Coordinates of N, CA and C in Angstrom, one line a residue:
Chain E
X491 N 0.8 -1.2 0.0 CA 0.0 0.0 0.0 C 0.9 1.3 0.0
X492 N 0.1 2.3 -1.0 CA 1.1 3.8 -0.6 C 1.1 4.3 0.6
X493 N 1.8 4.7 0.9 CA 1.8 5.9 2.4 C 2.7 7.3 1.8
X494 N 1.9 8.2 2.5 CA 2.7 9.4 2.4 C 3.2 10.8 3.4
X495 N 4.0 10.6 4.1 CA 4.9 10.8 5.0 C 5.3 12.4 5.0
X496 N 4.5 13.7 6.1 CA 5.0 15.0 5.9 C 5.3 15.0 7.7
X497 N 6.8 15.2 7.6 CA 7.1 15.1 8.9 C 7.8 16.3 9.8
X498 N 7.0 16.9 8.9 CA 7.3 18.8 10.2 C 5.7 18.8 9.8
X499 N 5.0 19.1 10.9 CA 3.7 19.2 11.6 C 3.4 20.6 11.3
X500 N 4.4 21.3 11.5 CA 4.1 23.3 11.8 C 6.0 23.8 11.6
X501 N 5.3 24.9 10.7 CA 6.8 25.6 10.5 C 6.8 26.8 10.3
X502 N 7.6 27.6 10.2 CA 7.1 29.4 10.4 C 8.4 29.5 9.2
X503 N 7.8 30.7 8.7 CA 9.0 31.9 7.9 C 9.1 33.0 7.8
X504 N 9.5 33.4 7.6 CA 9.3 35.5 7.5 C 9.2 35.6 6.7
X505 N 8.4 36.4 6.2 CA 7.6 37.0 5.3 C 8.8 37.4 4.1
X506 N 8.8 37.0 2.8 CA 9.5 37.1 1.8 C 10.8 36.8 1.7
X507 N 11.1 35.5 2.4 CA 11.8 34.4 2.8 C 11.5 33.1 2.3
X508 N 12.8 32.2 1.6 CA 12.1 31.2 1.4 C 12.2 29.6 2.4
X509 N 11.0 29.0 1.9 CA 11.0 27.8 3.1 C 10.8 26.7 2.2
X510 N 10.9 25.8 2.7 CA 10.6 24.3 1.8 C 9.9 22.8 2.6
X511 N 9.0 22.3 2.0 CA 8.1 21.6 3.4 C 8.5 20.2 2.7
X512 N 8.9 19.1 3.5 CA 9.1 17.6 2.8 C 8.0 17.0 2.9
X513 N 8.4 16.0 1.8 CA 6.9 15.0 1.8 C 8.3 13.6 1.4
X514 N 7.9 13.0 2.1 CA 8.2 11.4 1.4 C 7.0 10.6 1.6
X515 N 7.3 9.6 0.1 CA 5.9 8.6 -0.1 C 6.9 7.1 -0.3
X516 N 5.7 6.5 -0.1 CA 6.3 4.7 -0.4 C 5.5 3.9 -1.6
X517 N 6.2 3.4 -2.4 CA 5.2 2.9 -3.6 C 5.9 2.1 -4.5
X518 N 5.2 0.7 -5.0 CA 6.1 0.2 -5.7 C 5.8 0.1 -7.6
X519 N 4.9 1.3 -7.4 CA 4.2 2.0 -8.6 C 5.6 2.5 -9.2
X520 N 5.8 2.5 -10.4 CA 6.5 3.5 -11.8 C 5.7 4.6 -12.1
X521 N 3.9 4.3 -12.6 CA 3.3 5.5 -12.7 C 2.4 6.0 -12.1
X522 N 2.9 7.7 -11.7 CA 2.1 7.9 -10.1 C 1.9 9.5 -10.8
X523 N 1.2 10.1 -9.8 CA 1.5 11.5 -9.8 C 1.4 11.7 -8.3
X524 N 1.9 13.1 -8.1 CA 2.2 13.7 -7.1 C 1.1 15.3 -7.1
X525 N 1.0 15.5 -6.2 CA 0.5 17.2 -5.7 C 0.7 17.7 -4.1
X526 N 0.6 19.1 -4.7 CA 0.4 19.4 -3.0 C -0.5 20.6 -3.5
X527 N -1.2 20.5 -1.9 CA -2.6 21.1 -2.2 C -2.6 22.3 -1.0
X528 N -2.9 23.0 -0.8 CA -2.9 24.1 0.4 C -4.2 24.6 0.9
X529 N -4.3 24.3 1.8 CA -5.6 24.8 2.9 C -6.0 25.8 3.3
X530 N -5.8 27.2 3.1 CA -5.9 28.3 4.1 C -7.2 28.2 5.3
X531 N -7.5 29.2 6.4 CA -8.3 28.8 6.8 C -9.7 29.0 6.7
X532 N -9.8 29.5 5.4 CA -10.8 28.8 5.3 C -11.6 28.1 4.3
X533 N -10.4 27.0 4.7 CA -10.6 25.4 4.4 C -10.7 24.9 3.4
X534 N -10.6 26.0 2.1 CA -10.9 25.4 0.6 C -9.7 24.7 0.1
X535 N -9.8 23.9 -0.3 CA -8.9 23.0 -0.6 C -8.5 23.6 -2.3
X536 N -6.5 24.2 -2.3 CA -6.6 24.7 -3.4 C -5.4 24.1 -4.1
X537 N -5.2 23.5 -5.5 CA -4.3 23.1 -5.9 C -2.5 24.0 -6.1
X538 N -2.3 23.8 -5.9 CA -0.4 24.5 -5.4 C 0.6 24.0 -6.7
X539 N 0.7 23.0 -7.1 CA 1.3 22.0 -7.9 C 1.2 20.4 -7.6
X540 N 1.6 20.2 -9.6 CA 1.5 18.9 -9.2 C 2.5 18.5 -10.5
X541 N 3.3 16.8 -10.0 CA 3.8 16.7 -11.2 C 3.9 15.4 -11.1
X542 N 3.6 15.0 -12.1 CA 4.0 13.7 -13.0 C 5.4 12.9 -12.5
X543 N 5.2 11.5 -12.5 CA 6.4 10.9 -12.0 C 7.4 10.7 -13.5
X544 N 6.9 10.3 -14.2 CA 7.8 10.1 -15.8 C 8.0 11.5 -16.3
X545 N 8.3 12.6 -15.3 CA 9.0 13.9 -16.1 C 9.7 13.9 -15.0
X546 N 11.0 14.2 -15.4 CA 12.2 14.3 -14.5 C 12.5 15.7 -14.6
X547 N 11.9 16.9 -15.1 CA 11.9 18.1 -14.6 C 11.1 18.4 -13.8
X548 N 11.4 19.1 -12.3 CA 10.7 19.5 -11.2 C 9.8 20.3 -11.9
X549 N 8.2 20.3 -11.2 CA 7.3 20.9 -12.1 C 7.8 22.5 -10.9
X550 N 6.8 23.7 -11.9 CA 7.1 25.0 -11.3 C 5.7 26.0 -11.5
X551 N 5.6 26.6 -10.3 CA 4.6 27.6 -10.3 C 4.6 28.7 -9.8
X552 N 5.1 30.0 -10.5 CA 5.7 31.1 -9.9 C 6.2 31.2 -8.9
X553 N 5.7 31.3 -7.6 CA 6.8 31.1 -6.2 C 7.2 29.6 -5.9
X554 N 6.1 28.7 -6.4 CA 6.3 27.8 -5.8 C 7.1 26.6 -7.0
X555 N 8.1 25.9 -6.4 CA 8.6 24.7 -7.1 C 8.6 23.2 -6.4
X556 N 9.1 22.1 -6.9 CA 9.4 21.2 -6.2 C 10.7 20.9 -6.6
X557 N 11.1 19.7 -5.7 CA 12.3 19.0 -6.1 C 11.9 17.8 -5.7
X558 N 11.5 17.2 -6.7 CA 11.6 15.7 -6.9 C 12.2 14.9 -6.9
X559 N 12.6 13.8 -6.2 CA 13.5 12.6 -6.2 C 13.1 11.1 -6.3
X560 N 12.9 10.8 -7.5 CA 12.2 9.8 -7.9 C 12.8 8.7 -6.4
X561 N 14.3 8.5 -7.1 CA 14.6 6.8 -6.5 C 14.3 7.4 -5.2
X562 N 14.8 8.3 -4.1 CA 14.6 8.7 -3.1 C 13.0 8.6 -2.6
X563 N 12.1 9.0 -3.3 CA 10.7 9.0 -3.2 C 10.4 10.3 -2.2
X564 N 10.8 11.5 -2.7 CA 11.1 13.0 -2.1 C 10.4 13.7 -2.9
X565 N 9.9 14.5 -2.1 CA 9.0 15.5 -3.2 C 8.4 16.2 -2.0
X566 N 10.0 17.6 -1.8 CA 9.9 18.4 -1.4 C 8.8 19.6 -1.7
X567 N 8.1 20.9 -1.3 CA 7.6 22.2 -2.3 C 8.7 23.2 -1.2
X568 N 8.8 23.7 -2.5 CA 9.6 25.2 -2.2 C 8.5 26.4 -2.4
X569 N 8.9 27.3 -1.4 CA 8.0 28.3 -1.9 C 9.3 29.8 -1.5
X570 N 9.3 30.4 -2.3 CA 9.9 31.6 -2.2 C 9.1 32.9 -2.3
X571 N 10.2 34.3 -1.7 CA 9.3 35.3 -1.3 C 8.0 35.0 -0.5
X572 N 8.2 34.4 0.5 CA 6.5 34.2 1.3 C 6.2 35.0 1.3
X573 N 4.7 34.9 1.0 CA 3.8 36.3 1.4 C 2.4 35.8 2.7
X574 N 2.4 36.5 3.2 CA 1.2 36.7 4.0 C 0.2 35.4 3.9
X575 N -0.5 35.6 2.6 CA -1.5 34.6 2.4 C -1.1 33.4 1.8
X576 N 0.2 33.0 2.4 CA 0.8 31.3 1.7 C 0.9 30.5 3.2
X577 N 0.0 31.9 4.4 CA -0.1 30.9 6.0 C -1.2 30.0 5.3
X578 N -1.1 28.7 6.0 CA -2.0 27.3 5.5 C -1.4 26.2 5.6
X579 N -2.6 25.1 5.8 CA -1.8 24.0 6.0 C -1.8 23.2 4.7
X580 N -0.4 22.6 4.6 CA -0.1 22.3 3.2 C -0.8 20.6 3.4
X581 N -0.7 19.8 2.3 CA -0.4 18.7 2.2 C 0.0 18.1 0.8
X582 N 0.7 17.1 0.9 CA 1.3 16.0 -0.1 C 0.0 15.0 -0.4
X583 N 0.1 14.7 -1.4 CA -0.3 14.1 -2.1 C 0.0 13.2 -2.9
X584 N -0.5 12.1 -3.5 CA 0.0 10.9 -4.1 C -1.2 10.3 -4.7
X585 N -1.2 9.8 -5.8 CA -2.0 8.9 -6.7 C -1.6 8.3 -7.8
X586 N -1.8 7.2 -7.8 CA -1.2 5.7 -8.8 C -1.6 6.4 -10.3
X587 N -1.0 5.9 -11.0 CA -1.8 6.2 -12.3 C -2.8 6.3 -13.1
X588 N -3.6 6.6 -13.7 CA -4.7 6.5 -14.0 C -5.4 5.4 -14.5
X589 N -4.9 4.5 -14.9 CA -5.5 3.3 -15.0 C -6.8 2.7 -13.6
X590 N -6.3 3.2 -12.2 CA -7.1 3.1 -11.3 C -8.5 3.9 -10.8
X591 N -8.8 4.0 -9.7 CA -9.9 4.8 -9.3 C -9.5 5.9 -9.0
X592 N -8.5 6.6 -9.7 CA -8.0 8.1 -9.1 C -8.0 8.9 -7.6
X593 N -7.6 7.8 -6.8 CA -8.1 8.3 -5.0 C -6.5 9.1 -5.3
X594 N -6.8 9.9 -4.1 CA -6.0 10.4 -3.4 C -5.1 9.8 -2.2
X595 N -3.7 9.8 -1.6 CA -3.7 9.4 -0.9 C -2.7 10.8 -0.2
X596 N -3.2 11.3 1.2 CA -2.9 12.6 1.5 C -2.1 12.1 2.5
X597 N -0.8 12.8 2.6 CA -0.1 13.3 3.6 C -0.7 13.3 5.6
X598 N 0.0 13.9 6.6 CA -1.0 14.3 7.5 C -0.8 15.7 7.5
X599 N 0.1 16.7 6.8 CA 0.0 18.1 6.8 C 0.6 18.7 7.5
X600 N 1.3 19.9 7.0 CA 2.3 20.6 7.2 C 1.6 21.7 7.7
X601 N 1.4 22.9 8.6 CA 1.0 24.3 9.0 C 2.2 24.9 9.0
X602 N 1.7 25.8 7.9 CA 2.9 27.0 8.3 C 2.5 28.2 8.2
X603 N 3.4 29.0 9.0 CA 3.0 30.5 9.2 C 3.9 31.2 8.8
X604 N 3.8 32.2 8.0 CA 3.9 33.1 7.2 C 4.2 34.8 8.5
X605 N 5.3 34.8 9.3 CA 5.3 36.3 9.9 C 5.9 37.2 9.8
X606 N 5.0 38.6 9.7 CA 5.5 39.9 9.0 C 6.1 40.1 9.4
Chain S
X747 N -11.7 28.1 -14.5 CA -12.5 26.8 -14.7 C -12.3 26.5 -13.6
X748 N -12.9 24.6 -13.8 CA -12.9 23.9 -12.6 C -13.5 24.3 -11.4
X749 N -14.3 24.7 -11.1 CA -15.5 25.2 -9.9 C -16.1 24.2 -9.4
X750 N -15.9 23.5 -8.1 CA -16.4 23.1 -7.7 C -17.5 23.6 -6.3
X751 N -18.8 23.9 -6.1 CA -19.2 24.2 -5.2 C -19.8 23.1 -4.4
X752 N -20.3 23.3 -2.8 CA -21.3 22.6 -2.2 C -22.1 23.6 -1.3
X753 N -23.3 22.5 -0.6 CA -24.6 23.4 -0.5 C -24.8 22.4 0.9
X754 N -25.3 22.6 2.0 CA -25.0 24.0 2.3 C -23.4 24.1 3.1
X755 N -23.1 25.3 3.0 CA -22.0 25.4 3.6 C -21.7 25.3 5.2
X756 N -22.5 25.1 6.1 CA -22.3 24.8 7.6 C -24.0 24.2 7.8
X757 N -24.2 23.2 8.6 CA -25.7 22.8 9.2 C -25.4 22.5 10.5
X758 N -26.6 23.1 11.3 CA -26.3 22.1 12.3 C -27.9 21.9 12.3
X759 N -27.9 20.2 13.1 CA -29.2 19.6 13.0 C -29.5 18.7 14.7
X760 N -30.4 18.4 14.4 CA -30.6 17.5 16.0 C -30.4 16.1 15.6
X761 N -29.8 15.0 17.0 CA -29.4 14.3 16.6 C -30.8 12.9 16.0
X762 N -30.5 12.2 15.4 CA -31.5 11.6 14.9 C -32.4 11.6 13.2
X763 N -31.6 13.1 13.3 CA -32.6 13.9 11.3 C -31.4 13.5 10.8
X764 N -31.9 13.6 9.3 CA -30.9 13.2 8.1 C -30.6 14.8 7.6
X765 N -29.6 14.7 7.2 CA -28.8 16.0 6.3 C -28.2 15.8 5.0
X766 N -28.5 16.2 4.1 CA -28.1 16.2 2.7 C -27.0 17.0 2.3
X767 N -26.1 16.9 2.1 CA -25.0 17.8 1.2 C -25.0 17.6 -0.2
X768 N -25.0 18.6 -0.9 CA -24.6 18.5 -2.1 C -23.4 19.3 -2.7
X769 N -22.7 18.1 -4.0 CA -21.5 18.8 -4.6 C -21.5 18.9 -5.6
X770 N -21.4 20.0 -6.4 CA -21.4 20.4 -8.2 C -20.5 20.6 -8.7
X771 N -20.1 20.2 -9.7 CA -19.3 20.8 -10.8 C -19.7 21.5 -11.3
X772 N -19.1 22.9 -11.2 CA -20.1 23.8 -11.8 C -19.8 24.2 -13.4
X773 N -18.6 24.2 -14.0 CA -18.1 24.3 -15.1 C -17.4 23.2 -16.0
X774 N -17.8 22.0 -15.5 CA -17.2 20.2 -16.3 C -18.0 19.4 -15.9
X775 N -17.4 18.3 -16.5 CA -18.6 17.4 -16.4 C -17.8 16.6 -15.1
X776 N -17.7 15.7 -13.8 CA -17.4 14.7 -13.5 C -17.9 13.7 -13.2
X777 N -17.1 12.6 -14.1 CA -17.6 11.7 -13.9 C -17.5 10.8 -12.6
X778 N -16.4 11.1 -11.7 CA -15.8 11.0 -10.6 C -16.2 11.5 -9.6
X779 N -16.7 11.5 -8.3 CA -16.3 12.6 -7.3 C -16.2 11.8 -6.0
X780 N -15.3 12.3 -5.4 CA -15.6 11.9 -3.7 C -15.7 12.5 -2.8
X781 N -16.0 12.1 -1.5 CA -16.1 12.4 -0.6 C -15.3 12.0 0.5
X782 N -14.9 13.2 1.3 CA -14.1 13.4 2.1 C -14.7 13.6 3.5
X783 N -14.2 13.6 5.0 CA -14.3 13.8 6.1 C -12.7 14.6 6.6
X784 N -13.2 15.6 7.4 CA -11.8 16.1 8.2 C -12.3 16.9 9.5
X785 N -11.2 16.1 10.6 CA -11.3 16.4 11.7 C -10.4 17.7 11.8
X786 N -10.6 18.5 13.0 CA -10.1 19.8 12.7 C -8.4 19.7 12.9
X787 N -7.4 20.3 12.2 CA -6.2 20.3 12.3 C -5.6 18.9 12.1
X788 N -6.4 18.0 11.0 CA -6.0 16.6 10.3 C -6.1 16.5 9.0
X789 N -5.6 15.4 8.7 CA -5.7 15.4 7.0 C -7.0 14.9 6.4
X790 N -7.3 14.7 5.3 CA -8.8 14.2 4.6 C -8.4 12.8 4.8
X791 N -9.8 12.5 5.2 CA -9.7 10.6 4.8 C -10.8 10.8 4.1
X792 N -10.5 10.0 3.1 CA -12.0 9.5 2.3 C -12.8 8.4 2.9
X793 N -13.6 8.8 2.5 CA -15.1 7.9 2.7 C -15.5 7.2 1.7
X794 N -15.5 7.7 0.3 CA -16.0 7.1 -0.8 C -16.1 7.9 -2.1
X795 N -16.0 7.0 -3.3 CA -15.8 7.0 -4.4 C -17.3 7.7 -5.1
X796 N -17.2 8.3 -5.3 CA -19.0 8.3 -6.2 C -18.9 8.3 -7.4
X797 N -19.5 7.7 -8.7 CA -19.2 7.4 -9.7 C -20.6 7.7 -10.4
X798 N -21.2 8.4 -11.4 CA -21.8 8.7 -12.0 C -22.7 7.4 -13.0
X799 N -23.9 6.9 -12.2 CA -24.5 6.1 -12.7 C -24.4 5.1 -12.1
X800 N -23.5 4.8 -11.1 CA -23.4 3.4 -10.4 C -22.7 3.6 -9.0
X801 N -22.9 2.3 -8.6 CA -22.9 2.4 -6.5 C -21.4 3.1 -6.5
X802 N -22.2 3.7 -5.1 CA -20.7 4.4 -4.8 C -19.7 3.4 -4.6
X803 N -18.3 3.8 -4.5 CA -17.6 2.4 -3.8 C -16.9 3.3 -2.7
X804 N -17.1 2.5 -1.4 CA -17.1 2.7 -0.1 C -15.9 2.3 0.6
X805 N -14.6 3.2 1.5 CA -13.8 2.8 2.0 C -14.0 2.2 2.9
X806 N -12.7 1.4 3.6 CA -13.0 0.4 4.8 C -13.7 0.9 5.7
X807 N -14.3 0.8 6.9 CA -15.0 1.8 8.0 C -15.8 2.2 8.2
X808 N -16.4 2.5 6.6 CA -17.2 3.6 6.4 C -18.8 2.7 6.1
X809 N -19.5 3.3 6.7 CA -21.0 2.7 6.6 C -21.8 3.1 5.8
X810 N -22.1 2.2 4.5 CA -22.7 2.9 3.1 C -24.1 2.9 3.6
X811 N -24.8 2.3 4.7 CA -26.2 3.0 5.0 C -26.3 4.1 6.0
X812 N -25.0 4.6 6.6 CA -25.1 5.5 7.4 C -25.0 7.3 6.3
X813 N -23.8 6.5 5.7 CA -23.6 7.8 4.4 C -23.9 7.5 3.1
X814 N -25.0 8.0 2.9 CA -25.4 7.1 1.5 C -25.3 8.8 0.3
X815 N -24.7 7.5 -1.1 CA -24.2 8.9 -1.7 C -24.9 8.4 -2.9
X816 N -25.0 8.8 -3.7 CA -25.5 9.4 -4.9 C -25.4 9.8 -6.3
X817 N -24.9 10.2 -7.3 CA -24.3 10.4 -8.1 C -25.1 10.2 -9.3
X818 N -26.0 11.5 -9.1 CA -27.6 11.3 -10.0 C -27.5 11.9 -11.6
X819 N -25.8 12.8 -11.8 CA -25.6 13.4 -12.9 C -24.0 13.4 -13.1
X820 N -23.7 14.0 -14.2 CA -22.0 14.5 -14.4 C -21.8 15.9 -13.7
X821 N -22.9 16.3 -13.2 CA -22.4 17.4 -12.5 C -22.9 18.0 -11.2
X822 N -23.3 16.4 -10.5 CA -23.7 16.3 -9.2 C -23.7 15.4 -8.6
X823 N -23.2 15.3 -7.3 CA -23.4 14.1 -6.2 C -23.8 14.4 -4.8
X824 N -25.0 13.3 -4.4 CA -25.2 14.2 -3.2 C -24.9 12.9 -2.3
X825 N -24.5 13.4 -0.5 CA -24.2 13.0 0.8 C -25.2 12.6 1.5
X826 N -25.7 11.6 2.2 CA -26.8 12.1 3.3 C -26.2 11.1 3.9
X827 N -26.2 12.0 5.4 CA -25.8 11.5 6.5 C -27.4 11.2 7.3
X828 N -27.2 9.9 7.4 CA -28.7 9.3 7.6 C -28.4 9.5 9.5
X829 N -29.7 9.6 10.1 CA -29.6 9.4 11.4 C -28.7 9.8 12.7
X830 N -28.3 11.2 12.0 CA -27.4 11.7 12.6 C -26.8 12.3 14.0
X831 N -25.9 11.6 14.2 CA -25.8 11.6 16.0 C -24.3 12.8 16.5
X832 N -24.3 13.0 17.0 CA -23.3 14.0 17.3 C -22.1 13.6 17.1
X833 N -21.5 12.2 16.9 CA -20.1 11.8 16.8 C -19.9 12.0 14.9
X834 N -20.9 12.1 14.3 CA -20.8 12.7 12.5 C -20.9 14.0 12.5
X835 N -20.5 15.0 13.7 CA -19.8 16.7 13.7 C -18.6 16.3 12.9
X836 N -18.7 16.9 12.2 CA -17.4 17.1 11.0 C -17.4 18.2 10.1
X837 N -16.0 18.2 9.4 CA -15.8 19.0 8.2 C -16.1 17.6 6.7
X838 N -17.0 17.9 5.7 CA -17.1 17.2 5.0 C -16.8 17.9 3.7
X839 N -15.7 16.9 2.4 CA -15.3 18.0 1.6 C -15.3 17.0 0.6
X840 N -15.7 17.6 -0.4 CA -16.2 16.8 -1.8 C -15.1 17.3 -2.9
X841 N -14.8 16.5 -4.2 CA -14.0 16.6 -5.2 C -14.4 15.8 -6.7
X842 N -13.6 16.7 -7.6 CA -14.8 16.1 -8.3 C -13.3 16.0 -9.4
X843 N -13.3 15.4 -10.7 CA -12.6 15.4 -11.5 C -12.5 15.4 -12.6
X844 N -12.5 16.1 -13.4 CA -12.4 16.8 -14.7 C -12.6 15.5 -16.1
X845 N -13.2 14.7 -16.5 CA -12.9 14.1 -17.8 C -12.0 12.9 -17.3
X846 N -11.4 12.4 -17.7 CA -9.8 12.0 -17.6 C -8.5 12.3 -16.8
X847 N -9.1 13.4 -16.2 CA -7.9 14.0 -16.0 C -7.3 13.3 -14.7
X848 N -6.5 14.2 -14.3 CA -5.7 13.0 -12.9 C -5.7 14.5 -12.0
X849 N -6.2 15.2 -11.9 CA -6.5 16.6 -10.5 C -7.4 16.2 -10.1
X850 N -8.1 16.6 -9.1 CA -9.0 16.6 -8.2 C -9.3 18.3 -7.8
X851 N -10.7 18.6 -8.0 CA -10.8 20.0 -8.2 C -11.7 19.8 -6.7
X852 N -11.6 20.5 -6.0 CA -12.3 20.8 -4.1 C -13.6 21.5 -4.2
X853 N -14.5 20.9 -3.1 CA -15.4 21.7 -3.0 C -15.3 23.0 -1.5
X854 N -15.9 23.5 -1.3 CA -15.3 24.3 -0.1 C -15.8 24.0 1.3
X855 N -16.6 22.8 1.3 CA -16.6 22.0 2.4 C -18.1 22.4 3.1
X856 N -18.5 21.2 4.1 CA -19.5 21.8 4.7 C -19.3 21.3 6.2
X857 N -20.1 22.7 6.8 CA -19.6 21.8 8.3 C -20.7 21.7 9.3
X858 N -20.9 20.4 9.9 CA -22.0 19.4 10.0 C -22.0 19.9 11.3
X859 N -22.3 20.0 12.1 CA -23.0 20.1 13.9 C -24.2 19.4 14.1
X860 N -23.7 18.3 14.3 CA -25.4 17.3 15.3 C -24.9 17.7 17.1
X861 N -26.3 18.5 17.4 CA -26.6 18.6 18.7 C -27.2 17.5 19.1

């Protein structure tokens, strides 16, 4: 079975500073995808990035990037310049290829705060 | 794109009544959606699969006559929390999935209070 592993609970950064939150997963899948999703509080679940396991370019979204490590099974997000409204709780994410029922399998979530 | 809404956005009810949630896709079709549960300051566990024209499929735990779901269109599925007792206080959060695609688009959650 997959599992997916975010193991700082809560982390803080100063505002326009960069920070980086880890995720490790376990899987004996080749094709998977990855995301991370961000929570603010209130609570809407919003997509952040996501990338594909068979592209070996870290995917990128203006502040935010990853660094992927396939054989590692690492799939850090970077976020640079924090701003204010990037406080939220993050999570990792993981899903098998599409061939299956497309579940999700989530992280337990990172909180971070964002201070001016 | 990708809009997903739900209805209603907070209930609270007495213990015993049934409560209905509903989740839309408001700009795609899905043929996919699930449903989620979250306790406050935890991650989503799913509950169940809902699939557009056929039985939902139901994680381990989860009691398909307690939460019975629905999936009456491509651009709707509804929740009812049958017989509801105060230990089904939760955050409930629905997702729905574009065509083929491999995202999961959020709904903005609803939050249940049985007195």
């Amino acid at each position: 079975a997959q599992t997916v592993t975010q193991s700082q609970p809560e982390m803080s950064v100063q505002e326009a500073e960069t920070v980086t939150l880890s995720c490790t997963y376990d899987t004996s899948e080749n094709n998977y995808y990855l995301f991370w999703y961000k929570q603010p509080p209130s609570r809407q679940m919003i997509l952040v990035i996501r990338q594909e396991a068979y592209k070996q370019q870290n995917a990128t979204e203006n502040r935010f990037s990853v660094n992927f490590q396939k054989a590692a099974k690492s799939f850090s997000l970077k976020i640079s310049d924090s701003q204010l409204g990037d406080t939220a709780m993050y999570f990792c994410a993981f899903m098998r290829g599409r061939s299956n029922t497309g579940k999700l399998i989530f992280g337990q979530g990172t909180t971070l705060q964002v201070k001016p | 794109g990708a809009v997903v809404s739900q209805h209603p956005s907070r209930v609270i009810c007495k213990s015993g009544t049934s409560v209905k949630i509903e989740c839309r896709s408001l700009d795609f079709q899905a043929t996919t959606m699930f449903w989620y549960r979250q306790f406050p300051k935890q991650s989503l566990m799913l509950m169940a699969t809902s699939n557009e024209g056929s039985k939902a499929t139901y994680e381990q735990g989860v009691e398909k006559d307690k939460f019975l779901i629905n999936h009456a269109s491509l651009t709707l599925s509804t929740l009812t929390v049958t017989s509801a007792h105060p230990e089904d206080s939760s955050f409930y959060i629905c997702s729905a999935v574009q065509g083929a695609g491999e995202t999961q688009y959020f709904g903005p959650g609803t939050r249940l209070l049985v007195l």
